[in-house]
mmCIF file of N, CA and C in Angstrom:
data_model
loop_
_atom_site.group_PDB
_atom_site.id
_atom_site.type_symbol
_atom_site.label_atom_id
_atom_site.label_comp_id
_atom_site.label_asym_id
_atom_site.label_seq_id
_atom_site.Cartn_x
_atom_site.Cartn_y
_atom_site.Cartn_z
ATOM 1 N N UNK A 641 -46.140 82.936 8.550
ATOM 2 C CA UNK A 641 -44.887 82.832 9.280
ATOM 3 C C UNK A 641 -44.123 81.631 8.747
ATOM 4 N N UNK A 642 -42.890 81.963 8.561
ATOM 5 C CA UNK A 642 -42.174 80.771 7.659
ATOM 6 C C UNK A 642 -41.522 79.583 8.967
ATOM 7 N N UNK A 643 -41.880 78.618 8.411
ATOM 8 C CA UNK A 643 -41.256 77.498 9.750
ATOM 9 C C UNK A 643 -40.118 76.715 8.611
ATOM 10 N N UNK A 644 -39.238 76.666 9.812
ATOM 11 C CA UNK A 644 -38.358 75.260 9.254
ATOM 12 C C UNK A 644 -38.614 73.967 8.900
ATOM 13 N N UNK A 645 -38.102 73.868 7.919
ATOM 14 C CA UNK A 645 -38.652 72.289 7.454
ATOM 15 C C UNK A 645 -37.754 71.473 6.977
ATOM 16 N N UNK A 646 -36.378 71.845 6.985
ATOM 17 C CA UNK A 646 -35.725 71.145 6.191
ATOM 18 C C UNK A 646 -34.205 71.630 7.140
ATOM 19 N N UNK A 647 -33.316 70.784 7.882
ATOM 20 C CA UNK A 647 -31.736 71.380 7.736
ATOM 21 C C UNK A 647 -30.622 70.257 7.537
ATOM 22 N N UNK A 648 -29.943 70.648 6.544
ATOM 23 C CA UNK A 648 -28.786 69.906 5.467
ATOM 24 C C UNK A 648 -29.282 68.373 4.795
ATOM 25 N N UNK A 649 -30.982 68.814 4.406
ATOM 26 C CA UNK A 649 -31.144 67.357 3.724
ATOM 27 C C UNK A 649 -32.129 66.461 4.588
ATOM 28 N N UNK A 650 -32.087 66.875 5.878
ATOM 29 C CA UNK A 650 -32.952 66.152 6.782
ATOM 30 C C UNK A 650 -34.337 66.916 7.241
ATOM 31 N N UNK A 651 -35.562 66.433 6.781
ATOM 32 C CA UNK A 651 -36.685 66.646 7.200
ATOM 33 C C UNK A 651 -36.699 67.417 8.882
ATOM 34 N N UNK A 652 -37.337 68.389 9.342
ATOM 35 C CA UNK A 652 -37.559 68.564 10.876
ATOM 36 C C UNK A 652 -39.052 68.484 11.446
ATOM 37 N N UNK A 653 -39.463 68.101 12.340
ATOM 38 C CA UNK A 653 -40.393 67.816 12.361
ATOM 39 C C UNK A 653 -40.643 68.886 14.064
ATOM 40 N N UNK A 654 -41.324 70.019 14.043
ATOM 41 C CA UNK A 654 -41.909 71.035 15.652
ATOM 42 C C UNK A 654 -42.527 70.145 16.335
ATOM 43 N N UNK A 655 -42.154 69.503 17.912
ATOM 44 C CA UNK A 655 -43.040 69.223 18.135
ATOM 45 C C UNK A 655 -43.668 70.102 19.467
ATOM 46 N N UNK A 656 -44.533 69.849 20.231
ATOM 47 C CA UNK A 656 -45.363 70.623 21.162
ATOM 48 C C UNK A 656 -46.642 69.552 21.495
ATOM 49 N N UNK A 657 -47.020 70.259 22.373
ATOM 50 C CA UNK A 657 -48.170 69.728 23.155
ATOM 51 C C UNK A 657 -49.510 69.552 22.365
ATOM 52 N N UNK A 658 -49.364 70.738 21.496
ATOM 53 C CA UNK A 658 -50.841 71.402 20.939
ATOM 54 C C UNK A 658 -50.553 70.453 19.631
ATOM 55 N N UNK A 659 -50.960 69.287 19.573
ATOM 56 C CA UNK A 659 -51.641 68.500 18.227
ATOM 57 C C UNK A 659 -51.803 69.354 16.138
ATOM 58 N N UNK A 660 -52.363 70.360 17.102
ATOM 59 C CA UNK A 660 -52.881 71.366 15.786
ATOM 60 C C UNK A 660 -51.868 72.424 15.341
ATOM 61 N N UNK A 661 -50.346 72.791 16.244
ATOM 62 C CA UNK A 661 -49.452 73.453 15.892
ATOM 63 C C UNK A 661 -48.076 73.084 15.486
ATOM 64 N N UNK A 662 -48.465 71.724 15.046
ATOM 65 C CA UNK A 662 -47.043 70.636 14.419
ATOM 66 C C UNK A 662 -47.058 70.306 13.667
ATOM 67 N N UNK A 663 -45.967 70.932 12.860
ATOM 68 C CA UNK A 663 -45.637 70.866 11.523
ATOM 69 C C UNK A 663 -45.332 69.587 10.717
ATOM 70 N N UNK A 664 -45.617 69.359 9.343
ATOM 71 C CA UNK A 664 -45.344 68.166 8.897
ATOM 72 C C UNK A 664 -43.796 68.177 8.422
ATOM 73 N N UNK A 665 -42.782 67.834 8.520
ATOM 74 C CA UNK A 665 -41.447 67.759 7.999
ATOM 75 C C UNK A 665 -41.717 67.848 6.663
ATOM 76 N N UNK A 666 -40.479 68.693 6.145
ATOM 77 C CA UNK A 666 -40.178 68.193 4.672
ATOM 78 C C UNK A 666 -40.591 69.358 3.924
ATOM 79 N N UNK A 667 -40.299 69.563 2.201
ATOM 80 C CA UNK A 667 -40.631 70.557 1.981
ATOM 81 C C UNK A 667 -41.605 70.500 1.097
ATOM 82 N N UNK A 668 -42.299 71.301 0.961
ATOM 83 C CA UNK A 668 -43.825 71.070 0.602
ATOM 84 C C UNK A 668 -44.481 71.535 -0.951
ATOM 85 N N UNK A 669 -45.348 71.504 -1.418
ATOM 86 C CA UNK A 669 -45.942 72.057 -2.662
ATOM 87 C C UNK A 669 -47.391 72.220 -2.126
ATOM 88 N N UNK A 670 -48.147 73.011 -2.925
ATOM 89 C CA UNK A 670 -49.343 73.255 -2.559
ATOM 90 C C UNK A 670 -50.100 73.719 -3.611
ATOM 91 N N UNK A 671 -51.258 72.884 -3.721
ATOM 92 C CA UNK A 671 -52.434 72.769 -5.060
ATOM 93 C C UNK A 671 -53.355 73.485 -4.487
ATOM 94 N N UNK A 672 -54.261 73.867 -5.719
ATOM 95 C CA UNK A 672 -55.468 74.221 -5.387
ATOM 96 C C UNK A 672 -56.262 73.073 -6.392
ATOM 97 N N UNK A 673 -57.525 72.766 -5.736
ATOM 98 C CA UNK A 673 -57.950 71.729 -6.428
ATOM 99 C C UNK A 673 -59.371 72.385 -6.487
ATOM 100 N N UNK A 674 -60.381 72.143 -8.154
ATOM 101 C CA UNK A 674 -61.385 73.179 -8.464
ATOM 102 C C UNK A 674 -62.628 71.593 -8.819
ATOM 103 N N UNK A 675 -63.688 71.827 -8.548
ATOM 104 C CA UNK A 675 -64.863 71.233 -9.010
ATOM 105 C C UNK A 675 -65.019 71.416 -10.473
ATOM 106 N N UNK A 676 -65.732 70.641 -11.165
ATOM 107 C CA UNK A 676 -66.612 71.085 -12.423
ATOM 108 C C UNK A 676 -66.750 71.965 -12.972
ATOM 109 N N UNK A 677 -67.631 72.987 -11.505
ATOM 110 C CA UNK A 677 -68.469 74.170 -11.778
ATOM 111 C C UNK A 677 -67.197 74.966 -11.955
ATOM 112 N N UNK A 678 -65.419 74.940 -11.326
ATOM 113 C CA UNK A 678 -64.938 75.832 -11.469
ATOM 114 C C UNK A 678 -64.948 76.184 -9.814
ATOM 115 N N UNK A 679 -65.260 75.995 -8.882
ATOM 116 C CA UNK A 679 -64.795 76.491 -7.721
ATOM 117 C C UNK A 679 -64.055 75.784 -6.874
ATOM 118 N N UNK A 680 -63.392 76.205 -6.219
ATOM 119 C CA UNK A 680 -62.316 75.619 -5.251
ATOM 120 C C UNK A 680 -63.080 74.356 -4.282
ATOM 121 N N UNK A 681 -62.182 73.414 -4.122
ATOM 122 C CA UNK A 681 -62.321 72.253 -3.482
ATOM 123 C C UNK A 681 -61.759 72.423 -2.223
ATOM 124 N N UNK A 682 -60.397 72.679 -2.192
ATOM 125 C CA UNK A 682 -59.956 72.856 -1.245
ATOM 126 C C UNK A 682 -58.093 73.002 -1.742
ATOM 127 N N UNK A 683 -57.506 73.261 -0.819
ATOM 128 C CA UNK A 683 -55.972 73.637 -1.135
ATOM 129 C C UNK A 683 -55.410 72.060 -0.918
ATOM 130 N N UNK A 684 -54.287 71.625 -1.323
ATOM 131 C CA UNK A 684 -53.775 70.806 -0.833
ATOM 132 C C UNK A 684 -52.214 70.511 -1.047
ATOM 133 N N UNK A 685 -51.818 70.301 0.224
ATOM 134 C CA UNK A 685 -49.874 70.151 0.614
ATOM 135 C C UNK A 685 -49.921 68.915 0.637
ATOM 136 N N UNK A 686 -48.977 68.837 -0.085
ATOM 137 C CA UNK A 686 -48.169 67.554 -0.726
ATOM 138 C C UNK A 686 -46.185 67.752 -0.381
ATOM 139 N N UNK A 687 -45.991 66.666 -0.143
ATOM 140 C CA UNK A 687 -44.192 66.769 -0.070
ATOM 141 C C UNK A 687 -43.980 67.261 -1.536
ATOM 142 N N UNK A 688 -43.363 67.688 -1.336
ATOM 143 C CA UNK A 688 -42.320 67.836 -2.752
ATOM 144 C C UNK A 688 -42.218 66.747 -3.863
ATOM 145 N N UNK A 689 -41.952 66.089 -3.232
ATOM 146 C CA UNK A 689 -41.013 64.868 -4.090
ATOM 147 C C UNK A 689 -42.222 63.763 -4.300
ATOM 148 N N UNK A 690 -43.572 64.123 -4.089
ATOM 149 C CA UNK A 690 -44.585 63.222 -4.433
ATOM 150 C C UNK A 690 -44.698 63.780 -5.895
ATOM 151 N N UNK A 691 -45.715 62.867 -6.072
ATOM 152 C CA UNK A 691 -46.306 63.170 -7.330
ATOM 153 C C UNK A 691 -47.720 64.220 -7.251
ATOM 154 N N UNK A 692 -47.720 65.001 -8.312
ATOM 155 C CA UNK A 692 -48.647 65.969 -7.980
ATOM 156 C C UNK A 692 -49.740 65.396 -8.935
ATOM 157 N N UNK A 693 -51.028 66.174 -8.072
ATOM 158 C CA UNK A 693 -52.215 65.492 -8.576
ATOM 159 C C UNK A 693 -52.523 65.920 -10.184
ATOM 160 N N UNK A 694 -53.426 64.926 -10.604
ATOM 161 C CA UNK A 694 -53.969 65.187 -11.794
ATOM 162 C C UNK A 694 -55.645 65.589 -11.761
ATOM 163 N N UNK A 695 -56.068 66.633 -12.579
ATOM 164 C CA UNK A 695 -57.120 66.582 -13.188
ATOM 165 C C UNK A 695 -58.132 65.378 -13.565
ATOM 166 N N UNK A 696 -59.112 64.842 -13.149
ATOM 167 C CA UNK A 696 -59.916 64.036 -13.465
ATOM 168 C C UNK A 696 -59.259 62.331 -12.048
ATOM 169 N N UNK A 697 -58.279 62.976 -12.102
ATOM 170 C CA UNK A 697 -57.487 61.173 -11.126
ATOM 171 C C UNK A 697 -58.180 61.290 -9.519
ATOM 172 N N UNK A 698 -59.004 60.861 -9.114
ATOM 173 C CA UNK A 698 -59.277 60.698 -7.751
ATOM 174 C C UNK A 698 -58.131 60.531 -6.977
ATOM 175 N N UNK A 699 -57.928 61.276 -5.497
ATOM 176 C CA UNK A 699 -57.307 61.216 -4.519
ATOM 177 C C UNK A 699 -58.086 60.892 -2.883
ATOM 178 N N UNK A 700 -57.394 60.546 -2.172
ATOM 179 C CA UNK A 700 -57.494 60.357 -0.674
ATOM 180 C C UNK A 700 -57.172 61.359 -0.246
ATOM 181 N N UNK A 701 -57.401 62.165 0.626
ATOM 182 C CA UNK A 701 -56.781 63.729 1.226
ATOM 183 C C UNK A 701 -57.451 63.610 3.257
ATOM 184 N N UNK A 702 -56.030 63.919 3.498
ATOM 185 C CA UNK A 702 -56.275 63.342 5.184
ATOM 186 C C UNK A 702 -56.376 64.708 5.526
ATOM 187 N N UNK A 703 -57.912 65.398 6.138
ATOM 188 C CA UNK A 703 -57.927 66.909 6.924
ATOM 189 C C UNK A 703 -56.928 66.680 8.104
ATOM 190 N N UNK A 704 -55.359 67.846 8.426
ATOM 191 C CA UNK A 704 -55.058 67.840 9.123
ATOM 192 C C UNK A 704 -55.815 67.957 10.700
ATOM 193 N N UNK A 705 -55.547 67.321 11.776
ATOM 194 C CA UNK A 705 -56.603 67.339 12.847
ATOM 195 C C UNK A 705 -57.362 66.355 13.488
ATOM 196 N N UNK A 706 -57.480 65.869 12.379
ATOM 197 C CA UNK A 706 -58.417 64.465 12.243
ATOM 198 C C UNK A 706 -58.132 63.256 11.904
ATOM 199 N N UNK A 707 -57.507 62.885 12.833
ATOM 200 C CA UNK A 707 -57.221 61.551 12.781
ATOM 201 C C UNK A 707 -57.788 60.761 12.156
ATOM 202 N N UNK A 708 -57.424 59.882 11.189
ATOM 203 C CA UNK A 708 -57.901 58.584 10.559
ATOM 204 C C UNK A 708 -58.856 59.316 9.514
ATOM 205 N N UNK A 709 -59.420 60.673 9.881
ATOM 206 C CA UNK A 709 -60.712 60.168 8.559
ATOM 207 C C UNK A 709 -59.944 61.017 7.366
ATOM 208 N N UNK A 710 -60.364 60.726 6.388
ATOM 209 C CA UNK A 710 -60.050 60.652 5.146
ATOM 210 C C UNK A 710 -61.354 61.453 4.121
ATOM 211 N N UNK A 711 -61.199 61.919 2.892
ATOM 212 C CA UNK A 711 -61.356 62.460 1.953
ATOM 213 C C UNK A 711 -61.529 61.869 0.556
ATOM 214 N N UNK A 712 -62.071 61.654 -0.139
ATOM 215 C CA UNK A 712 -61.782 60.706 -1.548
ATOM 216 C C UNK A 712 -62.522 62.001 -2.717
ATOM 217 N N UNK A 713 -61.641 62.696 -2.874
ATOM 218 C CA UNK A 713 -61.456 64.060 -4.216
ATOM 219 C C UNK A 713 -60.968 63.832 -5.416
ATOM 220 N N UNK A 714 -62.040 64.019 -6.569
ATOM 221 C CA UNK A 714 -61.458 63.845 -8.017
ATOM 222 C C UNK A 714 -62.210 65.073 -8.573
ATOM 223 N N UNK A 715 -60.634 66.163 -8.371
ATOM 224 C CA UNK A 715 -60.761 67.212 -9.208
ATOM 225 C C UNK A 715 -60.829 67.262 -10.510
ATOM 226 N N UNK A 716 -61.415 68.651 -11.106
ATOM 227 C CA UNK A 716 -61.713 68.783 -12.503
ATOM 228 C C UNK A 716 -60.197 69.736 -13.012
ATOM 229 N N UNK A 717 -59.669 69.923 -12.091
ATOM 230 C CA UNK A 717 -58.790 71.324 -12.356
ATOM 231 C C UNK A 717 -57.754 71.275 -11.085
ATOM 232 N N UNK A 718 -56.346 71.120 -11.289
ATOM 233 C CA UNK A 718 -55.458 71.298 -10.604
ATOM 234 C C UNK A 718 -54.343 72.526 -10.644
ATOM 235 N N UNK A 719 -54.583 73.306 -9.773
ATOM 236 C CA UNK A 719 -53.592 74.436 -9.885
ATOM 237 C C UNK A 719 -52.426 74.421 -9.215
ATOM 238 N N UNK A 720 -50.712 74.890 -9.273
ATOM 239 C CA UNK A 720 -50.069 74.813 -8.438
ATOM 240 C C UNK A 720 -50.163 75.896 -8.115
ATOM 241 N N UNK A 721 -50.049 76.438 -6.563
ATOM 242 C CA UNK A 721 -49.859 77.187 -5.956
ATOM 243 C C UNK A 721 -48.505 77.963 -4.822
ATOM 244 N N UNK A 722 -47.492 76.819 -4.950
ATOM 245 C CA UNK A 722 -46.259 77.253 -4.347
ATOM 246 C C UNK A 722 -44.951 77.175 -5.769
ATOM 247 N N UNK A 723 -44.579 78.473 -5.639
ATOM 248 C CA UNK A 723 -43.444 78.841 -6.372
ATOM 249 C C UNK A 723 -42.335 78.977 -5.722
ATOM 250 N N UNK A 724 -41.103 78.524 -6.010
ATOM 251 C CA UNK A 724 -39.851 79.206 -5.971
ATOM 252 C C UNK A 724 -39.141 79.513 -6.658
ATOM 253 N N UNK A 725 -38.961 80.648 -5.694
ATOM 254 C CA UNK A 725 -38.290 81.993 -5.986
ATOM 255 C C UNK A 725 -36.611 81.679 -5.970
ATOM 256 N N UNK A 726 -36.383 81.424 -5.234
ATOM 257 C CA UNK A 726 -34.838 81.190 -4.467
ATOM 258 C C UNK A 726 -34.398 79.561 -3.881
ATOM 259 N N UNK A 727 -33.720 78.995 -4.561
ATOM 260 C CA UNK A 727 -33.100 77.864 -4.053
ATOM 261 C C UNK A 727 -31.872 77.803 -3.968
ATOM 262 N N UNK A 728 -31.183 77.363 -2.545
ATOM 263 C CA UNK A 728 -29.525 77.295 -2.715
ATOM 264 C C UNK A 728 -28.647 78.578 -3.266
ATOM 265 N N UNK A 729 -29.539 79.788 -2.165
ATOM 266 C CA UNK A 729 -29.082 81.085 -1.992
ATOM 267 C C UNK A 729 -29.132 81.771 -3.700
ATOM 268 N N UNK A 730 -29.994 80.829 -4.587
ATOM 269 C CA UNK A 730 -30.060 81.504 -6.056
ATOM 270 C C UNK A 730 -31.582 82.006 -6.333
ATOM 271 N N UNK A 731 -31.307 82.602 -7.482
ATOM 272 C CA UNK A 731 -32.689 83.293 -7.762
ATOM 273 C C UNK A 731 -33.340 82.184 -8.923
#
């Protein structure tokens, strides 16, 4: 289900009661990050406008949910996984 994330330039941020159904503002990219052996690590959303991960570079990765704890991942293999199709009503 597609949520809003963005209107005229400004980040939006859902909020609600439920902790686990609020969206992060902003618009997003999304990796897949692979072990050694070749299997998936886990997916990971990033803003846009960060820098996307590298192969072999260790990262910090915060599981949404979970407050404070943290992740320390140094993939062998970085895939992107969000494309666009359409920006600014273009193909």
């Amino acid at each position: 289900v597609p949520q809003l994330v963005e209107v005229n330039g400004s980040p939006c941020l859902k909020l609600t009661e439920e902790e686990e159904k609020m969206t992060i503002p902003g618009i997003k990219a999304v990796y897949r990050l692979y072990d050694d052996a070749g299997h998936s690590i886990m997916d990971l959303m990033a803003l846009e406008d960060e820098p996307a991960p590298k192969a072999g570079q260790e990262l910090v990765a915060h599981v949404l949910g979970r407050r404070g704890e943290a992740t320390k991942i140094k993939p062998s293999t970085v895939e992107p996984l969000h494309r666009t199709y359409f920006r600014d009503g273009q193909v």
